[in-house]
Tab-separated table of C-alpha atoms and ligand atoms in Angstrom:
chain	number	residue	atom	x	y	z
M	74	UNK	CA	113.033	108.810	115.121
M	75	UNK	CA	112.823	107.836	111.468
M	76	UNK	CA	110.358	105.899	109.355
M	77	UNK	CA	112.257	103.021	107.785
M	78	UNK	CA	111.125	100.401	105.275
M	79	UNK	CA	112.956	97.066	105.236
M	80	UNK	CA	112.518	94.545	102.423
M	81	UNK	CA	113.643	90.941	102.788
M	82	UNK	CA	113.982	88.656	99.755
M	83	UNK	CA	113.068	84.998	99.457
M	84	UNK	CA	116.389	83.535	100.573
M	85	UNK	CA	116.429	85.873	103.577
M	86	UNK	CA	112.973	84.519	104.520
M	87	UNK	CA	113.857	80.958	103.483
M	88	UNK	CA	113.351	79.055	106.757
M	89	UNK	CA	111.869	79.569	110.240
M	90	UNK	CA	115.408	80.167	111.502
M	91	UNK	CA	116.007	82.903	108.927
M	92	UNK	CA	112.630	84.476	109.631
M	93	UNK	CA	113.565	84.562	113.308
M	94	UNK	CA	116.764	86.370	112.373
M	95	UNK	CA	114.809	88.891	110.322
M	96	UNK	CA	112.499	89.450	113.289
M	97	UNK	CA	115.450	90.008	115.626
M	98	UNK	CA	117.003	92.487	113.197
M	99	UNK	CA	113.753	94.402	112.739
M	100	UNK	CA	113.198	94.422	116.519
M	101	UNK	CA	116.687	95.928	116.934
M	102	UNK	CA	115.731	98.789	114.586
M	103	UNK	CA	112.365	99.314	116.280
M	104	UNK	CA	113.949	99.330	119.727
M	105	UNK	CA	116.375	101.972	118.519
M	106	UNK	CA	113.305	104.179	118.173
M	107	UNK	CA	112.438	103.825	114.471
M	108	UNK	CA	108.991	103.284	113.016
M	109	UNK	CA	109.290	100.090	111.008
M	110	UNK	CA	107.438	98.825	107.943
M	111	UNK	CA	108.697	95.466	106.673
M	112	UNK	CA	108.016	94.005	103.237
M	113	UNK	CA	108.907	90.326	102.854
M	114	UNK	CA	109.006	88.155	99.744
M	115	UNK	CA	107.667	84.628	99.704
M	116	UNK	CA	109.994	82.013	101.194
M	117	UNK	CA	112.610	81.011	98.591
M	118	UNK	CA	111.311	78.650	95.934
M	119	UNK	CA	107.699	79.185	96.946
M	120	UNK	CA	106.597	81.355	94.021
M	121	UNK	CA	108.145	78.863	91.595
M	122	UNK	CA	106.473	75.994	93.412
M	123	UNK	CA	103.061	77.639	93.229
M	124	UNK	CA	103.369	78.558	89.555
M	125	UNK	CA	104.633	75.037	88.871
M	126	UNK	CA	101.433	73.600	90.335
M	127	UNK	CA	99.388	75.736	87.961
M	128	UNK	CA	101.554	74.523	85.101
M	129	UNK	CA	100.779	70.921	85.981
M	130	UNK	CA	97.087	71.583	85.601
M	131	UNK	CA	97.109	73.676	82.465
M	132	UNK	CA	99.740	74.835	79.980
M	133	UNK	CA	100.449	78.549	80.203
M	134	UNK	CA	97.964	80.629	78.276
M	135	UNK	CA	97.845	84.273	77.262
M	136	UNK	CA	94.290	84.683	78.590
M	137	UNK	CA	93.439	87.215	81.241
M	138	UNK	CA	91.236	84.670	83.090
M	139	UNK	CA	94.218	82.377	83.462
M	140	UNK	CA	96.558	85.179	84.544
M	141	UNK	CA	94.032	86.326	87.129
M	142	UNK	CA	94.185	82.924	88.769
M	143	UNK	CA	97.990	82.870	88.612
M	144	UNK	CA	97.998	86.096	90.630
M	145	UNK	CA	95.432	84.755	93.075
M	146	UNK	CA	97.751	81.770	93.533
M	147	UNK	CA	101.174	83.439	93.579
M	148	UNK	CA	100.094	86.148	96.012
M	149	UNK	CA	99.626	83.521	98.738
M	150	UNK	CA	103.403	83.004	99.032
M	151	UNK	CA	103.881	86.475	100.481
M	152	UNK	CA	100.830	86.135	102.720
M	153	UNK	CA	102.447	83.112	104.375
M	154	UNK	CA	105.825	84.767	104.928
M	155	UNK	CA	104.247	88.005	106.195
M	156	UNK	CA	102.144	86.219	108.797
M	157	UNK	CA	105.155	84.137	109.863
M	158	UNK	CA	107.258	87.262	110.256
M	159	UNK	CA	104.570	88.976	112.354
M	160	UNK	CA	104.397	85.866	114.553
M	161	UNK	CA	108.188	85.860	114.908
M	162	UNK	CA	108.163	89.564	115.790
M	163	UNK	CA	105.513	88.958	118.441
M	164	UNK	CA	107.665	86.131	119.802
M	165	UNK	CA	110.461	88.713	120.121
M	166	UNK	CA	108.183	90.779	122.312
M	167	UNK	CA	107.226	93.310	119.638
M	168	UNK	CA	103.739	94.400	118.756
M	169	UNK	CA	103.369	93.474	115.108
M	170	UNK	CA	100.610	93.118	112.541
M	171	UNK	CA	100.699	91.855	108.952
M	172	UNK	CA	98.594	92.928	105.979
M	173	UNK	CA	98.165	91.639	102.459
M	174	UNK	CA	98.334	94.088	99.571
M	175	UNK	CA	94.572	94.240	99.301
M	176	UNK	CA	94.129	95.044	102.977
M	177	UNK	CA	96.369	98.127	102.899
M	178	UNK	CA	95.295	98.631	100.050
M	179	UNK	CA	98.007	98.830	97.419
M	180	UNK	CA	96.058	99.795	94.290
M	181	UNK	CA	97.321	98.621	90.908
M	182	UNK	CA	96.137	98.503	87.334
M	183	UNK	CA	94.629	95.236	86.066
M	184	UNK	CA	97.599	93.820	84.118
M	185	UNK	CA	97.717	90.473	85.867
M	186	UNK	CA	101.221	89.081	86.489
M	187	UNK	CA	102.812	92.456	85.680
M	188	UNK	CA	100.580	95.019	87.344
M	189	UNK	CA	101.739	98.556	88.075
M	190	UNK	CA	101.162	100.256	91.400
M	191	UNK	CA	98.907	103.291	91.047
M	192	UNK	CA	98.414	104.414	94.635
M	193	UNK	CA	98.860	103.295	98.201
M	194	UNK	CA	96.544	104.248	101.039
M	195	UNK	CA	98.758	104.449	104.099
M	196	UNK	CA	96.115	105.471	106.648
M	197	UNK	CA	95.763	102.102	108.322
M	198	UNK	CA	99.514	101.546	108.421
M	199	UNK	CA	100.114	104.994	109.929
M	200	UNK	CA	97.571	104.231	112.629
M	201	UNK	CA	99.409	101.030	113.565
M	202	UNK	CA	102.789	102.741	113.550
M	203	UNK	CA	101.431	105.481	115.793
M	204	UNK	CA	100.206	102.765	118.146
M	205	UNK	CA	103.776	101.457	118.350
M	206	UNK	CA	103.383	98.427	116.097
M	207	UNK	CA	105.751	97.048	113.509
M	208	UNK	CA	103.768	96.710	110.294
M	209	UNK	CA	104.463	93.865	107.885
M	210	UNK	CA	103.086	94.243	104.346
M	211	UNK	CA	103.188	91.513	101.713
M	212	UNK	CA	105.489	92.285	98.818
M	213	UNK	CA	104.735	91.612	95.152
M	214	UNK	CA	101.005	92.292	95.107
M	215	UNK	CA	98.079	94.648	95.142
M	216	UNK	CA	94.450	94.922	94.164
M	217	UNK	CA	92.847	96.419	91.077
M	218	UNK	CA	89.832	98.689	90.872
M	219	UNK	CA	87.418	95.786	90.534
M	220	UNK	CA	88.842	94.050	93.613
M	221	UNK	CA	90.948	91.412	91.861
M	222	UNK	CA	94.300	90.451	93.373
M	223	UNK	CA	97.221	91.355	91.123
M	224	UNK	CA	100.980	90.713	91.232
M	225	UNK	CA	103.785	92.984	90.117
M	226	UNK	CA	105.998	90.655	88.094
M	227	UNK	CA	108.862	88.449	89.285
M	228	UNK	CA	111.048	90.163	91.816
M	229	UNK	CA	108.221	92.608	92.484
M	230	UNK	CA	108.656	92.803	96.251
M	231	UNK	CA	111.475	95.290	95.668
M	232	UNK	CA	108.952	97.525	93.956
M	233	UNK	CA	106.390	97.083	96.725
M	234	UNK	CA	108.947	98.187	99.304
M	235	UNK	CA	110.127	101.249	97.383
M	236	UNK	CA	106.560	102.259	96.479
M	237	UNK	CA	105.510	102.009	100.124
M	238	UNK	CA	108.582	104.013	101.139
M	239	UNK	CA	107.688	106.642	98.522
M	240	UNK	CA	104.020	106.824	99.514
M	241	UNK	CA	104.867	107.131	103.203
M	242	UNK	CA	107.826	109.462	102.616
M	243	UNK	CA	110.028	107.066	104.535
M	244	UNK	CA	113.487	108.218	105.506
M	245	UNK	CA	115.089	105.200	103.879
M	246	UNK	CA	114.262	101.954	102.094
M	247	UNK	CA	116.681	99.150	102.902
M	248	UNK	CA	116.656	96.153	100.545
M	249	UNK	CA	118.083	93.188	102.442
M	250	UNK	CA	119.174	90.319	100.214
M	251	UNK	CA	121.500	87.336	99.937
M	252	UNK	CA	124.509	89.351	98.701
M	253	UNK	CA	126.007	92.300	100.553
M	254	UNK	CA	125.288	94.948	97.938
M	255	UNK	CA	125.330	95.748	94.252
M	256	UNK	CA	128.423	94.378	92.522
M	257	UNK	CA	130.212	95.253	89.301
M	258	UNK	CA	128.539	92.124	87.931
M	259	UNK	CA	126.732	89.113	89.373
M	260	UNK	CA	129.175	87.840	92.034
M	261	UNK	CA	127.803	84.335	91.558
M	262	UNK	CA	129.102	84.308	87.989
M	263	UNK	CA	132.324	86.298	88.323
M	264	UNK	CA	134.164	85.708	91.568
M	265	UNK	CA	136.352	88.763	90.910
M	266	UNK	CA	133.270	91.029	91.013
M	267	UNK	CA	133.623	93.982	93.362
M	268	UNK	CA	130.973	95.533	95.580
M	269	UNK	CA	130.149	99.140	94.751
M	270	UNK	CA	129.827	101.497	97.728
M	271	UNK	CA	127.573	103.719	95.688
M	272	UNK	CA	125.927	103.380	92.323
M	273	UNK	CA	124.120	106.168	90.533
M	274	UNK	CA	120.434	105.819	90.025
M	275	UNK	CA	120.846	105.954	86.232
M	276	UNK	CA	123.421	103.179	86.212
M	277	UNK	CA	121.293	101.056	88.516
M	278	UNK	CA	118.338	101.588	86.208
M	279	UNK	CA	120.338	100.352	83.219
M	280	UNK	CA	121.826	97.412	85.123
M	281	UNK	CA	118.377	96.325	86.327
M	282	UNK	CA	116.803	96.707	82.914
M	283	UNK	CA	119.654	94.812	81.273
M	284	UNK	CA	119.292	91.775	83.469
M	285	UNK	CA	120.906	92.301	86.902
M	286	UNK	CA	118.180	90.798	88.974
M	287	UNK	CA	119.447	92.228	92.264
M	288	UNK	CA	116.718	94.897	91.979
M	289	UNK	CA	113.517	94.782	89.960
M	290	UNK	CA	113.665	97.609	87.435
M	291	UNK	CA	110.403	99.179	88.537
M	292	UNK	CA	111.720	99.574	92.064
M	293	UNK	CA	114.586	101.643	90.685
M	294	UNK	CA	112.159	103.700	88.580
M	295	UNK	CA	110.101	104.422	91.695
M	296	UNK	CA	113.178	105.342	93.696
M	297	UNK	CA	114.202	107.773	90.956
M	298	UNK	CA	110.799	109.327	90.493
M	299	UNK	CA	110.198	109.920	94.198
M	300	UNK	CA	113.846	110.273	95.253
M	301	UNK	CA	113.575	107.464	97.774
M	302	UNK	CA	116.883	106.965	99.598
M	303	UNK	CA	117.649	103.344	98.940
M	304	UNK	CA	120.361	100.889	99.943
M	305	UNK	CA	121.011	97.232	99.080
M	306	UNK	CA	122.604	95.216	101.899
M	307	UNK	CA	123.008	91.741	103.338
M	308	UNK	CA	120.480	89.957	105.513
M	309	UNK	CA	123.170	87.422	106.378
M	310	UNK	CA	125.233	89.574	108.715
M	311	UNK	CA	124.694	88.716	112.410
M	312	UNK	CA	121.418	90.374	113.395
M	313	UNK	CA	123.006	92.044	116.414
M	314	UNK	CA	125.755	93.975	114.603
M	315	UNK	CA	125.937	97.633	115.493
M	316	UNK	CA	122.992	99.453	113.951
M	317	UNK	CA	125.018	102.452	112.784
M	318	UNK	CA	127.459	100.119	111.040
M	319	UNK	CA	124.610	98.172	109.406
M	320	UNK	CA	122.975	101.405	108.251
M	321	UNK	CA	126.164	102.339	106.338
M	322	UNK	CA	126.826	98.914	104.833
M	323	UNK	CA	126.001	97.610	101.365
M	324	UNK	CA	125.461	99.838	98.356
M	325	UNK	CA	123.754	103.209	98.356
M	326	UNK	CA	121.844	104.271	95.236
M	327	UNK	CA	122.759	107.929	94.676
M	328	UNK	CA	120.881	110.584	92.759
M	329	UNK	CA	123.644	113.084	92.164
M	330	UNK	CA	126.938	112.592	90.466
M	331	UNK	CA	129.225	112.605	93.412
M	332	UNK	CA	132.755	113.877	92.883
M	333	UNK	CA	134.025	111.171	95.172
M	334	UNK	CA	132.162	108.438	93.344
M	335	UNK	CA	134.192	105.592	91.972
M	336	UNK	CA	135.246	107.075	88.665
M	337	UNK	CA	135.186	104.097	86.360
M	338	UNK	CA	134.234	104.551	82.719
M	339	UNK	CA	132.341	101.274	82.934
M	340	UNK	CA	130.742	100.689	86.334
M	341	UNK	CA	129.163	97.329	85.773
M	342	UNK	CA	128.382	94.473	83.433
M	343	UNK	CA	124.888	93.082	83.168
M	344	UNK	CA	123.689	90.043	81.285
M	345	UNK	CA	120.411	88.461	80.406
M	346	UNK	CA	119.839	84.851	79.466
M	347	UNK	CA	116.113	85.373	79.186
M	348	UNK	CA	115.855	86.433	75.540
M	349	UNK	CA	115.609	84.595	72.224
M	350	UNK	CA	116.363	85.793	68.701
M	351	UNK	CA	113.985	85.678	65.764
M	352	UNK	CA	114.957	86.443	62.161
M	353	UNK	CA	112.606	87.027	59.263
M	354	UNK	CA	114.652	86.259	56.151
M	355	UNK	CA	114.202	87.502	52.605
M	356	UNK	CA	111.841	90.391	53.300
M	357	UNK	CA	111.244	92.774	50.358
M	358	UNK	CA	113.221	95.903	51.294
M	359	UNK	CA	110.451	98.491	51.010
M	360	UNK	CA	109.149	101.235	53.347
M	361	UNK	CA	106.942	100.024	56.170
M	362	UNK	CA	108.573	96.645	56.630
M	363	UNK	CA	109.538	97.152	60.268
M	364	UNK	CA	105.989	98.164	61.011
M	365	UNK	CA	104.467	95.232	59.143
M	366	UNK	CA	106.634	92.788	61.048
M	367	UNK	CA	106.664	94.363	64.490
M	368	UNK	CA	103.127	95.817	64.429
M	369	UNK	CA	101.412	92.429	64.829
M	370	UNK	CA	104.035	91.427	67.405
M	371	UNK	CA	103.249	94.497	69.506
M	372	UNK	CA	99.510	93.910	69.098
M	373	UNK	CA	100.025	90.435	70.568
M	374	UNK	CA	101.567	92.173	73.586
M	375	UNK	CA	105.014	90.743	72.904
M	376	UNK	CA	107.864	93.008	73.937
M	377	UNK	CA	110.714	93.385	71.492
M	378	UNK	CA	114.207	94.346	72.570
M	379	UNK	CA	117.242	94.542	70.259
M	380	UNK	CA	116.383	95.028	66.567
M	381	UNK	CA	118.638	94.801	63.525
M	382	UNK	CA	118.012	94.942	59.784
M	383	UNK	CA	120.511	93.793	57.157
M	384	UNK	CA	120.279	94.702	53.513
M	385	UNK	CA	121.173	91.973	51.059
M	386	UNK	CA	122.086	92.499	47.438
M	387	UNK	CA	118.924	91.489	45.646
M	388	UNK	CA	116.658	94.030	47.377
M	389	UNK	CA	115.665	91.598	50.065
M	390	UNK	CA	116.457	92.294	53.707
M	391	UNK	CA	116.818	90.133	56.783
M	392	UNK	CA	115.121	91.462	59.862
M	393	UNK	CA	116.060	90.181	63.334
M	394	UNK	CA	114.932	91.024	66.829
M	395	UNK	CA	114.893	89.561	70.328
M	396	UNK	CA	111.916	88.726	72.555
M	397	UNK	CA	111.579	87.193	76.007
M	398	UNK	CA	111.911	83.408	76.129
M	399	UNK	CA	108.371	83.179	77.437
M	400	UNK	CA	107.054	84.835	74.255
M	401	UNK	CA	109.347	83.003	71.836
M	402	UNK	CA	107.025	80.258	70.576
M	403	UNK	CA	104.069	82.582	70.368
M	404	UNK	CA	106.092	85.108	68.356
M	405	UNK	CA	107.380	82.418	65.967
M	406	UNK	CA	103.846	81.091	65.408
M	407	UNK	CA	102.458	84.520	64.794
M	408	UNK	CA	105.141	85.388	62.264
M	409	UNK	CA	104.842	82.075	60.422
M	410	UNK	CA	101.075	82.039	60.219
M	411	UNK	CA	100.254	85.718	59.717
M	412	UNK	CA	103.199	87.912	58.839
M	413	UNK	CA	105.273	85.830	56.410
M	414	UNK	CA	102.414	84.887	54.041
M	415	UNK	CA	101.268	88.528	53.820
M	416	UNK	CA	104.738	89.924	53.418
M	417	UNK	CA	106.054	87.424	50.950
M	418	UNK	CA	109.156	86.852	53.089
M	419	UNK	CA	111.253	83.728	52.609
M	420	UNK	CA	111.180	82.200	56.081
M	421	UNK	CA	111.330	82.763	59.819
M	422	UNK	CA	114.112	81.213	61.889
M	423	UNK	CA	114.687	81.400	65.600
M	424	UNK	CA	117.507	80.909	68.086
M	425	UNK	CA	116.600	80.560	71.760
M	426	UNK	CA	120.229	79.995	72.772
M	427	UNK	CA	121.474	83.548	72.815
M	428	UNK	CA	122.231	86.009	75.598
M	429	UNK	CA	122.722	89.723	75.899
M	430	UNK	CA	125.795	91.155	77.593
M	431	UNK	CA	125.934	94.866	78.407
M	432	UNK	CA	128.510	97.276	79.746
M	433	UNK	CA	127.052	100.155	81.765
M	434	UNK	CA	128.612	103.387	82.978
M	435	UNK	CA	127.921	107.091	83.225
M	436	UNK	CA	131.567	107.561	82.236
M	437	UNK	CA	130.677	106.341	78.730
M	438	UNK	CA	129.115	109.738	78.079
M	439	UNK	CA	132.435	111.500	78.178
M	440	UNK	CA	134.750	108.793	76.868
M	441	UNK	CA	135.022	107.682	73.265
M	442	UNK	CA	136.080	104.234	72.193
M	443	UNK	CA	134.463	102.345	75.049
M	444	UNK	CA	132.235	100.307	72.751
M	445	UNK	CA	135.153	99.534	70.454
M	446	UNK	CA	137.140	98.232	73.422
M	447	UNK	CA	134.213	95.934	74.123
M	448	UNK	CA	134.197	94.673	70.535
M	449	UNK	CA	137.969	94.157	70.594
M	450	UNK	CA	137.828	92.123	73.802
M	451	UNK	CA	135.093	89.901	72.391
M	452	UNK	CA	136.956	89.402	69.127
M	453	UNK	CA	140.121	88.441	71.032
M	454	UNK	CA	138.054	85.744	72.705
M	455	UNK	CA	136.711	84.684	69.289
M	456	UNK	CA	133.156	85.498	70.273
M	457	UNK	CA	130.908	86.439	67.393
M	458	UNK	CA	128.644	89.456	67.933
M	459	UNK	CA	125.202	88.873	66.436
M	460	UNK	CA	123.541	92.169	67.322
M	461	UNK	CA	124.559	95.480	68.898
M	462	UNK	CA	122.530	98.122	70.641
M	463	UNK	CA	123.841	101.303	72.243
M	464	UNK	CA	122.565	104.226	74.246
M	465	UNK	CA	124.230	107.046	76.129
M	466	UNK	CA	125.447	105.012	79.081
M	467	UNK	CA	125.400	101.413	77.848
M	468	UNK	CA	126.413	99.122	74.998
M	469	UNK	CA	124.788	95.723	74.629
M	470	UNK	CA	125.708	92.825	72.403
M	471	UNK	CA	123.815	89.657	71.605
M	472	UNK	CA	126.047	86.574	71.506
M	473	UNK	CA	125.770	82.795	71.657
M	474	UNK	CA	124.693	81.815	75.155
M	475	UNK	CA	127.533	79.350	75.560
M	476	UNK	CA	130.034	82.238	75.651
M	477	UNK	CA	128.230	84.235	78.303
M	478	UNK	CA	130.577	83.609	81.210
M	479	UNK	CA	133.692	83.930	79.086
M	480	UNK	CA	132.473	87.255	77.694
M	481	UNK	CA	131.488	88.693	81.075
M	482	UNK	CA	134.769	87.671	82.695
M	483	UNK	CA	136.901	89.016	79.858
M	484	UNK	CA	135.045	92.349	79.830
M	485	UNK	CA	135.168	92.589	83.611
M	486	UNK	CA	138.953	92.290	83.510
M	487	UNK	CA	139.423	94.510	80.455
M	488	UNK	CA	137.488	97.397	82.001
M	489	UNK	CA	139.481	97.195	85.232
M	490	UNK	CA	136.613	95.995	87.376
M	491	UNK	CA	138.257	92.951	88.972
M	492	UNK	CA	138.826	93.263	92.692
M	493	UNK	CA	142.473	93.243	93.727
M	494	UNK	CA	143.793	89.686	94.132
M	495	UNK	CA	143.722	88.556	97.765
X	189	ADP	P1	116.032	88.481	96.712
X	189	ADP	O1	115.409	87.149	96.854
X	189	ADP	O2	116.668	88.991	97.970
X	189	ADP	O3	115.135	89.487	96.064
X	189	ADP	P2	117.394	88.077	94.183
X	189	ADP	O4	117.785	86.668	93.931
X	189	ADP	O5	116.179	88.601	93.510
X	189	ADP	O6	117.296	88.259	95.766
X	189	ADP	O7	118.600	89.081	93.863
X	189	ADP	C1	119.851	88.862	94.452
X	189	ADP	C2	120.760	88.133	93.462
X	189	ADP	O8	121.030	89.008	92.368
X	189	ADP	C3	122.113	87.793	93.984
X	189	ADP	O9	122.108	86.555	94.665
X	189	ADP	C4	122.991	87.781	92.724
X	189	ADP	O10	123.223	86.473	92.257
X	189	ADP	C5	122.134	88.475	91.686
X	189	ADP	N1	122.831	89.576	91.001
X	189	ADP	C6	122.826	89.786	89.659
X	189	ADP	N2	123.553	90.843	89.342
X	189	ADP	C7	124.048	91.343	90.502
X	189	ADP	C8	124.882	92.461	90.809
X	189	ADP	N3	125.361	93.280	89.867
X	189	ADP	N4	125.177	92.695	92.115
X	189	ADP	C9	124.701	91.889	93.085
X	189	ADP	N5	123.909	90.813	92.840
X	189	ADP	C10	123.581	90.543	91.568
X	190	LIG	N1	108.050	86.098	95.362
X	190	LIG	C1	108.102	86.869	94.139
X	190	LIG	C2	109.054	86.226	93.145
X	190	LIG	O1	109.613	85.177	93.437
X	190	LIG	C3	108.431	88.313	94.376
X	190	LIG	C4	109.814	88.575	94.921
X	190	LIG	O2	110.502	87.666	95.378
X	190	LIG	O3	110.212	89.752	94.916
X	190	LIG	O4	109.217	86.713	92.071
X	191	MG	MG1	114.620	89.840	94.063
């Protein structure tokens, strides 16, 4: 008998029919003798719908009071789907009980809309499991020290599931979703994308952080820190397929470099449409400039990603960086009103229509010339590279958003990732 955590995403929970299928699948696992904890997301579209309602009443604000209410609101989506799943499980003849994050409780810090899990008290859940119940726990949310409901950031149910699996020392955490595993790139964008049987934890971490939304990055961090065995697989297979076959399907996240692992130099291509570029032009090229520009940005809690500084001939530099779309206007305002007048820079310009494309692979450590192949492929497609950022196992470029698909497809082919033609 094993303790297994299943997580089901929004599409997998998208209708009563799909919830019934989830219940049948979970019942199959429970009847095979496993202790089951299930973490569902809100039904597809629900979190967007809820946040949209808030947006109709008030424009988004940076205030903590406002973000508290967003969490209070958004957390209800998972409460609905959890209760529905418990009802469906009961209808399948299982004993089942659902809990919200605050009932467990899942303790987090107080950063509304992007809270971090600090601890999970599993006593109540263990009691239910021992009594033979399937336990359903809302994804995406927790409670802070003062008793306020918090959420974990978009896609946060993945993190809830892995954190619960870590806290309970579960034998495995299975992330059921609307694709049948982790692919070389988003299969909805590149039809030639190939499913990976295994992907190393480090590569998965890079892919998630560089924009592959199949797993929330914090879930991968948790899995790495606590060595949680984790697999991504499809919720759309027939619920009654053989359990042993299901348990081996999808993509396994591995923690050791396996000799047998698919030995590609580049394992995957990630992309992110969610960033915008800001350039401060004509900055006096003196020590401390990066700090004087990015210091106030950091103080305003705006995350900066790729950074580049160009020197121009007359001792003035141009300084560019990327931020999330959601912070773009705030960052522009801040720079125009505070930073530029103090710094004596010429002007601030912005471009929200950019994207970041990244190649990822452990093989890049031991192979030279991988980045230059990337640059060659992009130049052959006449795609201008605006910014570059590299680390040990990835190279990212910022390009015009309109070339995103062309760039990803060309790189996918050039690095030998396309699946064999059928
Ligand atoms: P869920 O609702 O189950 O959490 P998400 O929509 O958050 O599902 O994540 C699954 C989606 O991630 C897929 O439908 C796919 O379009 C996208 N995706 C992006 N990159 C990849 C990748 N490398 N492999 C698989 N899916 C990916
Ligand atoms: N429902 C939340 C979201 O849409 C959390 C999740 O789906 O993982 O972001
Ligand atoms: Mg998700």
